[in-house]
Coordinates of C-alpha atoms in Angstrom, one line a residue:
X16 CA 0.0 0.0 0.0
X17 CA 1.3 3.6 -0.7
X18 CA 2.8 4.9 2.6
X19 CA 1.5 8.4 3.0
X20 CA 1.6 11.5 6.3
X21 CA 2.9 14.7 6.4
X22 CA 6.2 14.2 7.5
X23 CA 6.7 11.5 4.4
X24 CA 5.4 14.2 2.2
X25 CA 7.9 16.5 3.5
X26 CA 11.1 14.2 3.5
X27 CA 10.1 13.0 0.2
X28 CA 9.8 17.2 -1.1
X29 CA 13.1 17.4 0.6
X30 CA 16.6 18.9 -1.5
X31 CA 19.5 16.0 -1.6
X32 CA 19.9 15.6 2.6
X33 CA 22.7 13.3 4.2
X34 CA 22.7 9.8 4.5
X35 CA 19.0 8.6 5.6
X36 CA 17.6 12.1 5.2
X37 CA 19.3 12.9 8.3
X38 CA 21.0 16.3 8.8
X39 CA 25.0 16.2 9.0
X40 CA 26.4 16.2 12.0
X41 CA 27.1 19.5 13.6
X42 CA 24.4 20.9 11.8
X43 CA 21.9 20.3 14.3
X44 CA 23.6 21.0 18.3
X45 CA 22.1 18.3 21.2
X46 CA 18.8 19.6 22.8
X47 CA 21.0 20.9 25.8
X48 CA 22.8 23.4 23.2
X49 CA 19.9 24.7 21.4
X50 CA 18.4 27.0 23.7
X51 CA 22.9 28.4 23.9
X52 CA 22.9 28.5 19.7
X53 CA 19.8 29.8 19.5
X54 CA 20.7 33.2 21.7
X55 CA 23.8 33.0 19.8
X56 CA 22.3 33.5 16.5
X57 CA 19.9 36.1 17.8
X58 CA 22.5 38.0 19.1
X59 CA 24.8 38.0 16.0
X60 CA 21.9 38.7 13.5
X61 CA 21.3 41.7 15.4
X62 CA 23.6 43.5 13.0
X63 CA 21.2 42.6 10.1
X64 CA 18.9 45.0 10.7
X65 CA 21.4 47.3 9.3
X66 CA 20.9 44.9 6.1
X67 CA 24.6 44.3 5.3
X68 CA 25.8 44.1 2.1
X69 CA 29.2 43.3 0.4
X70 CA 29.4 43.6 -3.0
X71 CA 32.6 42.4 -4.4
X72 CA 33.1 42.8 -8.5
X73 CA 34.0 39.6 -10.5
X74 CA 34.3 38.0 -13.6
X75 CA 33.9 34.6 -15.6
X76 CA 34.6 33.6 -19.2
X77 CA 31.5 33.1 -21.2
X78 CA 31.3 31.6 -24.7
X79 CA 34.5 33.7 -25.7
X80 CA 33.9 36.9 -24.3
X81 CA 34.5 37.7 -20.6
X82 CA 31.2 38.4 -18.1
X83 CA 31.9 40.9 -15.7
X84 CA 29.3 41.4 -12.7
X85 CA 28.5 42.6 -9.2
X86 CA 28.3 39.9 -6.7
X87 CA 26.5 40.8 -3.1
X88 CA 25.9 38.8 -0.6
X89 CA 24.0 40.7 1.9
X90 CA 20.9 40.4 4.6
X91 CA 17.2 41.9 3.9
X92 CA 15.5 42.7 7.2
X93 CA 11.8 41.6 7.1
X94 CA 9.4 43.6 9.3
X95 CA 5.6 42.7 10.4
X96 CA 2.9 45.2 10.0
X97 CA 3.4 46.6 13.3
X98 CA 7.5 47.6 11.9
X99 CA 9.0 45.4 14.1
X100 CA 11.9 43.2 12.6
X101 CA 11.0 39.4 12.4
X102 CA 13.7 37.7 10.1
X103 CA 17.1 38.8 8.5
X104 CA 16.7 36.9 5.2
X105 CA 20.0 36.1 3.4
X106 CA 20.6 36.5 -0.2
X107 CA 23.6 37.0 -2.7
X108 CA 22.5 39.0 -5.5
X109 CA 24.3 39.1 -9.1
X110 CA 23.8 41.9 -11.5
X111 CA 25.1 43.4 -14.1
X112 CA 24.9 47.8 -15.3
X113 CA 22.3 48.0 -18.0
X114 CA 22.4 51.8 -18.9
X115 CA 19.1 52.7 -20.8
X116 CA 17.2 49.8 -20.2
X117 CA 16.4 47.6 -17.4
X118 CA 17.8 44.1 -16.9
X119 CA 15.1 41.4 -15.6
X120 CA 15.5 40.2 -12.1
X121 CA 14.8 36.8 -10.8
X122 CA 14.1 35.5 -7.4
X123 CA 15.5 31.7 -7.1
X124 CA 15.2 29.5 -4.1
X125 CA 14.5 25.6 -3.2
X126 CA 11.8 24.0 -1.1
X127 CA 12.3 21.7 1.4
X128 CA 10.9 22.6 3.4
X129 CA 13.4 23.6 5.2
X130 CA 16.7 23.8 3.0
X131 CA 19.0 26.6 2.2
X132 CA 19.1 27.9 -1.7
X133 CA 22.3 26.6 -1.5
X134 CA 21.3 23.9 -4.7
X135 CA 20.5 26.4 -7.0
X136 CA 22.8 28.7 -6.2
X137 CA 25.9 26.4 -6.6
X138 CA 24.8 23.6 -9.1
X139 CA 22.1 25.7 -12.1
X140 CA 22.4 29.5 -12.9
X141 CA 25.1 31.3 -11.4
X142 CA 28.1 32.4 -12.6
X143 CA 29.8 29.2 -10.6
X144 CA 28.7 25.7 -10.2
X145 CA 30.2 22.9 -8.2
X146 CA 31.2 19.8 -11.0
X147 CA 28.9 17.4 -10.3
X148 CA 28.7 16.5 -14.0
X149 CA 28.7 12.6 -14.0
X150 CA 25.8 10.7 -11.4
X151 CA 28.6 9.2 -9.6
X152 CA 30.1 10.7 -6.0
X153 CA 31.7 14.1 -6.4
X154 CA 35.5 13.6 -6.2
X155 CA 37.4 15.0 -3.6
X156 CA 37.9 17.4 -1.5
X157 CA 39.3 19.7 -2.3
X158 CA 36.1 20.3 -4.7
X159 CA 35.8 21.9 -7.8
X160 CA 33.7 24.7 -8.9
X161 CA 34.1 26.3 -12.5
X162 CA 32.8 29.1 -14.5
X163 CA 29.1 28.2 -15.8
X164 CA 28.7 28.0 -19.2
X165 CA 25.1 28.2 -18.6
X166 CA 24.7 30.8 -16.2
X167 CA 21.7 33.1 -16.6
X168 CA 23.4 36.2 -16.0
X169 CA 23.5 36.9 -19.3
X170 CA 19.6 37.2 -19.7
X171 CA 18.7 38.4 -16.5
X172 CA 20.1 39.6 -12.3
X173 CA 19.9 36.5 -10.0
X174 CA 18.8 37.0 -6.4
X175 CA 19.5 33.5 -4.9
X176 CA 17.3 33.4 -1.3
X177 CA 18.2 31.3 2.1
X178 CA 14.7 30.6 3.5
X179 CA 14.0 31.6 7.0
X180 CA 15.9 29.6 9.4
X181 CA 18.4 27.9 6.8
X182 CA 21.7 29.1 5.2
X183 CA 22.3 32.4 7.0
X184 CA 18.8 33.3 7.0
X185 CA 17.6 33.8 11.2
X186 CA 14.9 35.1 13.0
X187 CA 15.5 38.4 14.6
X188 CA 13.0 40.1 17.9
X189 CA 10.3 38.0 19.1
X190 CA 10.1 35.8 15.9
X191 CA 10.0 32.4 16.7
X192 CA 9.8 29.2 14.6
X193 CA 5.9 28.6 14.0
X194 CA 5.8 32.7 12.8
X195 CA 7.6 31.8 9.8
X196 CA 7.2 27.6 9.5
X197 CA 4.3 26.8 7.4
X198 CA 2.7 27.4 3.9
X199 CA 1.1 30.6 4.4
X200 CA 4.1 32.4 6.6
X201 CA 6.0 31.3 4.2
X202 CA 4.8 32.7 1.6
X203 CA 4.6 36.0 3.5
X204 CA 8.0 36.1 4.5
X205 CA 9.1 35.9 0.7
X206 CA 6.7 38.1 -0.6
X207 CA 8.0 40.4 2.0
X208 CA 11.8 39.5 1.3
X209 CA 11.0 40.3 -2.6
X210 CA 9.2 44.0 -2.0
X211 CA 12.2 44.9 0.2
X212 CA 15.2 43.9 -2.4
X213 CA 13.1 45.8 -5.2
X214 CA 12.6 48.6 -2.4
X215 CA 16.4 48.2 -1.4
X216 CA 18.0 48.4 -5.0
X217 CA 15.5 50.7 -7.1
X218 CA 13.7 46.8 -9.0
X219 CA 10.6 48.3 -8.5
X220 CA 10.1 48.6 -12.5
X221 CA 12.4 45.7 -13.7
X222 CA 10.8 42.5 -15.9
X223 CA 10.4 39.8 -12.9
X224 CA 10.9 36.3 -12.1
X225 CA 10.7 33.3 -10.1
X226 CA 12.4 30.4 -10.4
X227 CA 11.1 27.7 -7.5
X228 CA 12.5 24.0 -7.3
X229 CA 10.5 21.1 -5.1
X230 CA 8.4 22.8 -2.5
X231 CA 9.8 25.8 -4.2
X232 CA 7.6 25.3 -6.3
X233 CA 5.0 24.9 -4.1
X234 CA 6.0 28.1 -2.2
X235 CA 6.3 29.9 -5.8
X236 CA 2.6 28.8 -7.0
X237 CA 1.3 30.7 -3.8
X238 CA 3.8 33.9 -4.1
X239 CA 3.2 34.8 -7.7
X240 CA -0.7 35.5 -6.2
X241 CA 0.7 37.3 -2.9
X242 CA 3.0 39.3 -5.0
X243 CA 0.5 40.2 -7.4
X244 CA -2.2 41.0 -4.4
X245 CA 0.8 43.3 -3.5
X246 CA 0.8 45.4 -6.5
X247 CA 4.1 43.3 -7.8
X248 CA 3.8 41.7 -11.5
X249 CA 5.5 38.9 -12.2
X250 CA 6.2 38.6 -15.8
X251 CA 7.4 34.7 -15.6
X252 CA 7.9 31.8 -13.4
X253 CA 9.2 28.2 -13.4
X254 CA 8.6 25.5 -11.7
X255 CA 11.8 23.2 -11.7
X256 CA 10.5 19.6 -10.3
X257 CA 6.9 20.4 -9.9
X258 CA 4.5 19.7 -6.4
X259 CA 1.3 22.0 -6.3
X260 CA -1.3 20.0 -4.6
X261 CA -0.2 17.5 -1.5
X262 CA -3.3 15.1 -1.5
X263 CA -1.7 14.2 -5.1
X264 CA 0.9 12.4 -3.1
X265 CA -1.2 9.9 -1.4
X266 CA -3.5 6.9 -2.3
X267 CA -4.4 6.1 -6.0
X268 CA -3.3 9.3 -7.3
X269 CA 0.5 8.8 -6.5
X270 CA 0.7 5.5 -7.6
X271 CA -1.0 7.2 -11.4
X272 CA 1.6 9.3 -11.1
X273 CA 5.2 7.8 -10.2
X274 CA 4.3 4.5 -12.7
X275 CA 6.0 6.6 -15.8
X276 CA 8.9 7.6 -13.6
X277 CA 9.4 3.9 -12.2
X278 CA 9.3 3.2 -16.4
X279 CA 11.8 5.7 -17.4
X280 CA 14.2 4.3 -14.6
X281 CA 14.0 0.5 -15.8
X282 CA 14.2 2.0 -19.1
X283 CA 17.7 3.4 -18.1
X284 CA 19.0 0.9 -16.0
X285 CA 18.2 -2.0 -18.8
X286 CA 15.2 -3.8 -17.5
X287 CA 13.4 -3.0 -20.6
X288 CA 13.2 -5.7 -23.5
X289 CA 14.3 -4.6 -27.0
X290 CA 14.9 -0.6 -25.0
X291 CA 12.5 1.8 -27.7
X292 CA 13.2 5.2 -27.9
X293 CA 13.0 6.9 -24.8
X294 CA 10.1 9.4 -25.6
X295 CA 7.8 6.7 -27.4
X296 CA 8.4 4.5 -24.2
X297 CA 7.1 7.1 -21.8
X298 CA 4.2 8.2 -23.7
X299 CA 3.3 4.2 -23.6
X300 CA 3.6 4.4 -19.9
X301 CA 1.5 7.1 -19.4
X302 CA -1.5 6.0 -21.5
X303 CA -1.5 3.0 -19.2
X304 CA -1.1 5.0 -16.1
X305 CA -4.1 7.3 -16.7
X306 CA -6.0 4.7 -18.8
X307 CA -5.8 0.6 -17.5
X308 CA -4.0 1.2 -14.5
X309 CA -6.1 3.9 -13.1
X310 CA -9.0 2.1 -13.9
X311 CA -8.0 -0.9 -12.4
X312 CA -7.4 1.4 -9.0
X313 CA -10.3 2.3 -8.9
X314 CA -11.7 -0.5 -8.7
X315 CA -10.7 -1.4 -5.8
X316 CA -11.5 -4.8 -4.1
X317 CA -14.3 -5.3 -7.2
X318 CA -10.9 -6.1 -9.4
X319 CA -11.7 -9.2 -11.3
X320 CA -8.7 -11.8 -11.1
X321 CA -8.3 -11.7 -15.2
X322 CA -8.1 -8.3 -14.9
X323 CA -5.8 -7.9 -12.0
X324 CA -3.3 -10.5 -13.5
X325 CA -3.1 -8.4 -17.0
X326 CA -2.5 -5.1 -15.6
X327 CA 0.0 -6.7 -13.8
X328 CA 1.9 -7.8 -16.7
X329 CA 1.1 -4.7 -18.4
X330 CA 2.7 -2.7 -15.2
X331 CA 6.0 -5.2 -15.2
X332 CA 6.5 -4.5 -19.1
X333 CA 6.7 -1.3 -18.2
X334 CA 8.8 -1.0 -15.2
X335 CA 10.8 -3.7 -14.6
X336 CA 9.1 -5.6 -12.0
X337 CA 7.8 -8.8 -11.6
X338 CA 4.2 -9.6 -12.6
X339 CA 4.4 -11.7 -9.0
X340 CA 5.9 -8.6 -6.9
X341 CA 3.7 -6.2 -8.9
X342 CA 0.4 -8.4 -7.5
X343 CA 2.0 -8.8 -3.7
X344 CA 1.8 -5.4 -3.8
X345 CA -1.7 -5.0 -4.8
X346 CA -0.6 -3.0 -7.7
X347 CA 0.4 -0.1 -5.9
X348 CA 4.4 -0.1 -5.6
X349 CA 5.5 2.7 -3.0
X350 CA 8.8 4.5 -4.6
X351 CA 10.9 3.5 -1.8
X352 CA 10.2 0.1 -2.5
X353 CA 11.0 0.1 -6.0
X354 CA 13.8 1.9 -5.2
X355 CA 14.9 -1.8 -3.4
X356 CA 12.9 -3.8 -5.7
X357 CA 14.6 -2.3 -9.6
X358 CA 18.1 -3.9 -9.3
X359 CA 17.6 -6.1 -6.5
X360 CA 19.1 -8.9 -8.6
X361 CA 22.1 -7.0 -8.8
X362 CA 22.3 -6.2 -5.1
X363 CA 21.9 -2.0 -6.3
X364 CA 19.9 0.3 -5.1
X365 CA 18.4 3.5 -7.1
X366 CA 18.8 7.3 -6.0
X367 CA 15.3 8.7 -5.2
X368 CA 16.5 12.4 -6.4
X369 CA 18.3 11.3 -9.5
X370 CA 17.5 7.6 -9.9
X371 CA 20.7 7.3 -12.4
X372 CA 23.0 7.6 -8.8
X373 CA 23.6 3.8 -7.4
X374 CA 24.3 2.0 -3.8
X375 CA 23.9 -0.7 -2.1
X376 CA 22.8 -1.8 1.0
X377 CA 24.3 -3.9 3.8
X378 CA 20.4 -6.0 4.0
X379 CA 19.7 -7.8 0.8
X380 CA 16.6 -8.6 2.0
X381 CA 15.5 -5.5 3.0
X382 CA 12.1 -3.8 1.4
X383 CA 12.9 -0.3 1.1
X384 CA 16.3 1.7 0.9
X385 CA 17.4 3.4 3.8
X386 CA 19.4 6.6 2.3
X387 CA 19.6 8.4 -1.1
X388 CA 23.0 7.4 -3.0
X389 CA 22.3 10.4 -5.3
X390 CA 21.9 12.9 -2.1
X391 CA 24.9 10.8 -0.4
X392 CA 27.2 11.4 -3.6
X393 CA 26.7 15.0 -4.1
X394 CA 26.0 16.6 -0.6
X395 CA 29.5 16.9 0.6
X396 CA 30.8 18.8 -2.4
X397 CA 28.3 21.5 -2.6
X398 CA 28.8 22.5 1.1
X399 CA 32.3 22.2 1.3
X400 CA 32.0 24.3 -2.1
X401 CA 29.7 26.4 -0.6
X402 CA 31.2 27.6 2.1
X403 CA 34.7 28.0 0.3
X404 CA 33.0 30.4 -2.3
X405 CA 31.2 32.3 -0.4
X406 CA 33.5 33.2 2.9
X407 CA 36.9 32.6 0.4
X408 CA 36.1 34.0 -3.0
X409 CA 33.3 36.3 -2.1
X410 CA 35.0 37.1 1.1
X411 CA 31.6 37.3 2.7
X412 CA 32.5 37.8 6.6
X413 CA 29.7 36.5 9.3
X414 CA 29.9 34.6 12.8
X415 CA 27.2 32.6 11.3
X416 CA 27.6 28.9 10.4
X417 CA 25.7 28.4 6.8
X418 CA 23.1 26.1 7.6
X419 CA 22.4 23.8 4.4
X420 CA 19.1 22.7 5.8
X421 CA 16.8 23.0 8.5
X422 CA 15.1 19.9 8.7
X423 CA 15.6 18.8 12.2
X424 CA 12.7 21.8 12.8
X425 CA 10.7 22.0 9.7
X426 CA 10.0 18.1 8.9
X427 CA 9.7 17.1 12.6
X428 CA 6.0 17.8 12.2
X429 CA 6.1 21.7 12.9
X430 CA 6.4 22.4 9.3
X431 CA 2.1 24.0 9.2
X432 CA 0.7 22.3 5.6
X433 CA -2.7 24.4 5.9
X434 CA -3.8 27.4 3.5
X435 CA -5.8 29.6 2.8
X436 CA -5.8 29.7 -0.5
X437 CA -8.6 32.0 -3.3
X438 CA -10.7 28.8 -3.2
X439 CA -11.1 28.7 0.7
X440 CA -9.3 27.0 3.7
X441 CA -7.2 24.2 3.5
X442 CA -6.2 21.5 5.4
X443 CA -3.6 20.4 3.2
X444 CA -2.1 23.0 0.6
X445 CA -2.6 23.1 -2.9
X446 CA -1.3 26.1 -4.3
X447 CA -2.3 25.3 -7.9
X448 CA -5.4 27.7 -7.1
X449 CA -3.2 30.4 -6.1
X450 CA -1.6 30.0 -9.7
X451 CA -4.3 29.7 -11.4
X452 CA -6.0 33.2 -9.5
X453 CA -2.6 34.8 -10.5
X454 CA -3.1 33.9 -14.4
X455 CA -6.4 35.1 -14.9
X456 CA -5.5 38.1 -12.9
X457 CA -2.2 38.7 -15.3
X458 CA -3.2 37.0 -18.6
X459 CA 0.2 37.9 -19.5
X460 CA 2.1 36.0 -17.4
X461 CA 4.5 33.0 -18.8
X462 CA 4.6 29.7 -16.8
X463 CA 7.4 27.2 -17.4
X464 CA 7.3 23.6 -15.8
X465 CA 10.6 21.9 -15.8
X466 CA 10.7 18.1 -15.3
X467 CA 13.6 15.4 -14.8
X468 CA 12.3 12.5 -16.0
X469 CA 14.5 10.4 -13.4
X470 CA 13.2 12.3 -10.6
X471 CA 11.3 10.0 -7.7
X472 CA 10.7 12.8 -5.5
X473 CA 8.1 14.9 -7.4
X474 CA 7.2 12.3 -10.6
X475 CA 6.8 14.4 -14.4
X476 CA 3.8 12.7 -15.0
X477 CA 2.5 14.1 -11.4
X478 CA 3.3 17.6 -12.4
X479 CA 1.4 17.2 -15.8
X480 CA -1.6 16.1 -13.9
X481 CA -1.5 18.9 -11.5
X482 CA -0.8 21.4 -14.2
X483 CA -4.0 19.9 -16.4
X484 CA -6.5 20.3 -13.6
X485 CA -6.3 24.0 -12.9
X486 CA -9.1 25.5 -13.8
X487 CA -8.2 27.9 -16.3
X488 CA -9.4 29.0 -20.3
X489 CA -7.8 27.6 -23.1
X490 CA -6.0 30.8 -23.9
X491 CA -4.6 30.8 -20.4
X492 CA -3.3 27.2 -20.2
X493 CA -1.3 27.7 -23.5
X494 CA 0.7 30.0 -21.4
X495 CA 2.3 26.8 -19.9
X496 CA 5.0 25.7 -21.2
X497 CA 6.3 22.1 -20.7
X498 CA 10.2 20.9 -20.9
X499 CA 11.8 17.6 -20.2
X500 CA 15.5 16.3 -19.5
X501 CA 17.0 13.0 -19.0
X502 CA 18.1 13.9 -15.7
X503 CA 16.2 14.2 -12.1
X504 CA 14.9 15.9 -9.9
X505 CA 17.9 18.4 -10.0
X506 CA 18.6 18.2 -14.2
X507 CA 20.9 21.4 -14.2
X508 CA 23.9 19.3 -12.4
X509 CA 23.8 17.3 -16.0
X510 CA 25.9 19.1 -18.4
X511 CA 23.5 17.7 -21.3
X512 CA 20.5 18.7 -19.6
X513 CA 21.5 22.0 -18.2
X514 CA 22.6 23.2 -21.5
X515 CA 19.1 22.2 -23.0
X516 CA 17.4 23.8 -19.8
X517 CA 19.6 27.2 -20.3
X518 CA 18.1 27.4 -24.0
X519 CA 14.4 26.7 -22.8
X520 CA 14.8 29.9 -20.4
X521 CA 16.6 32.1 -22.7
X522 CA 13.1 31.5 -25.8
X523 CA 11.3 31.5 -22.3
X524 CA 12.2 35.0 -21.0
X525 CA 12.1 36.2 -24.8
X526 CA 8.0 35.1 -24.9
X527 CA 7.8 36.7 -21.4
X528 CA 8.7 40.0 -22.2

């Protein structure tokens, strides 16, 4: 049966975490510490109220020519209504002069919830990214991080954003941890964090955009509204790894929507007979997902035998499985078991980020997998890199220790999943209506969803579905755009894939503006 509460929910929206989704050690002090680190950070983020900034000029080579920018790492304070200062929100900013014309601004950050921005900022569209470029552990230290050949700076200024509690982002005053964990003060705190930068650096008339990844996404469905309820128009955003509604991860629905995922990772890893072309293999998966297999879900217990034992065989044509496993299972194969189950015969394990990453396990037998090889095999490298980048080559100076995630707070069951969203209270968020609300309100406003197709966190074919039931006119829904890589759930560490993805932004900000 599929396994399903909110703290799975949350682990499984969670950015590559260390082994067993547990954060690293040192990250997260012993109970009798906290209440010590925690005056700590208030007392050193008292400075941020100031909003420091320390812009440092830099340089990379790009395609031939050399791409000079600003580079500031700084703090936005972030005030209630009453003025008082409730978070010091951390960002590093890069921009670039544009004299007689204004250069487009993005906002990027992950999801989590409960991790830093530090993903995006090191491994997709800034002017630096750590090597992670084959799905195999990252080599080293001391690690390597290069000039981006696909940065966006060209296009557009990046404003890369630590949410609250993670990276060097810290509460400040009275704030505490339930003021700012949960969809809705979420939401607020970046919509808040966005009018002050545009406030801060004179933005207020620049093209925008958002660029959320994982509950990112989630978190950017739901801001695109705020910010437009707050007189700021977004001309574009993308969703990189798509999760809008939560109930779509439980019951019947998941299962619809991981079995082209679990179909594009036996195609990959060779447990497909004859191996067709990728794209003609995954549109076969998903008319069976949404057509006999759906159907045969919702049936329930009124399943004929016949019929049970042929979408089984359909099912392990498809994804590698046994016919015999497929029924054990009652036709519904959670992703952590099949993450076990795929390469079992070769004692192999598959990455639940990026299902091209391998392990093993030490229990053969064993009917899940207890850590992530592909979060195991990069996690290291991008906070070591990190941290060297940012306090060596930016020269960034705090007290602070960067915080790559906040998980031991925000997924022990205080992260708050309710909403109110245009459509009414809700116990469990769905921010698709927020997006929706925000495109009929700016018909103008391009949406691009981004999809690894070897991502088992938050499945393509799951993103599709959530997309395709927003209630919107035609002429609205053709300003969605969909693009796919043969990568997962984090496609701009492939160099393949994040050259492909750079082109699909730079036609996407063209149509946006």
């Amino acid at each position: 049966m599929m396994r399903s509460s909110l703290l799975a929910i949350s682990l499984l929206l969670s950015a590559p975490a260390f082994a067993a989704d547990q954060a690293p050690a040192g990250d997260v002090p012993p109970k009798d510490m906290k209440a010590d680190a925690a005056k700590e950070d208030k007392d050193v983020v008292k400075a941020s109220v100031e909003e420091d900034a320390q812009p440092v000029q830099r340089s990379i080579p790009f395609h031939g020519r050399t791409l000079a920018y600003t580079a500031t790492p700084g703090h936005l304070t972030i005030r209630n209504e009453k003025g008082e200062p409730t978070v010091s929100m951390f960002y590093v900013a890069y921009t670039i002069p544009s004299p007689g014309r204004s250069r487009p601004v993005t906002f990027l950050f992950n999801g989590g919830p409960g991790s830093s921005t530090m993903w995006l900022h090191m491994g997709s569209f800034g002017p630096v990214k750590v090597d992670a470029s084959i799905p195999e552990t990252i080599a080293g230290p001391p690690f390597r991080y290069v000039a981006n050949p696909d940065t966006l700076l060209d296009i557009s200024d990046l404003v890369f954003i630590d949410a609250p509690t993670t990276g060097l982002s810290r509460l400040l005053g009275k704030a505490e941890n339930k003021d700012v964990m949960g969809v809705d003060p979420d939401i607020d705190v970046f919509t808040r964090t966005i009018q002050r930068y545009l406030t801060k650096y004179q933005r207020w008339n620049s093209p925008k955009f958002i660029i959320g990844e994982s509950y990112g996404t989630t978190r950017a469905a739901g801001l695109v509204d705020s910010l437009l309820n707050a007189g700021v128009q977004v001309n574009g955003v993308t969703f990189m790894s798509t999760v809008l509604n939560f109930a779509d991860f439980q019951g019947d629905q998941a299962a619809i929507n991981f079995l082209p995922t679990y179909a594009a990772d036996a195609w990959y890893h060779g447990k497909i007979a004859g191996k067709p072309p990728l794209d003609v293999f995954l549109d076969q998966a998903r008319q069976f997902a949404s057509g006999p297999y759906a159907s045969a879900l919702q049936k329930g217990n009124l399943i004929g035998e016949a019929e049970k034992q042929q979408v089984a065989q359909q099912m392990a044509q498809l994804t590698g499985l046994t016919s015999d496993y497929i029924i054990r299972s009652n036709l519904r194969v959670d992703p952590g078991r099949f993450r076990r189950e795929l390469l079992r015969d070769r004692h192999q394990i598959i990455g639940r980020i990026d299902s091209r990453y391998l392990g093993t396990e030490a229990d053969l037998v064993g009917d899940s997998a207890d850590y992530d090889p592909q979060g195991s095999a990069i996690t290291g490298g991008f906070v070591g890199a990190l941290n060297d980048y940012l306090l060596g080559s930016l020269g960034y100076r705090t007290p602070l220790t960067y915080r790559p995630n906040n998980y031991a707070e925000t997924q022990g069951g205080n992260w708050n999943f309710q909403h109110k969203s245009p459509d009414g209270r809700q116990q469990l968020a769905d921010t698709s209506s927020d997006l929706a609300d925000a495109m009929r309100q700016n018909p103008r406003m391009k949406v691009m969803s981004v999809n690894g197709v070897y991502d088992l966190a938050t499945p393509f074919f799951g993103a599709e579905y959530e997309f395709r039931h927003m209630a919107l006119e035609p002429q609205l829904r053709a300003n969605i755009r969909y693009t796919y890589y043969t990568a997962g759930h984090m496609m701009y560490i492939d160099p393949h894939s994040a050259q492909k993805l750079k082109s699909d932004l730079a036609a996407f900000y063209a149509s946006a503006m």
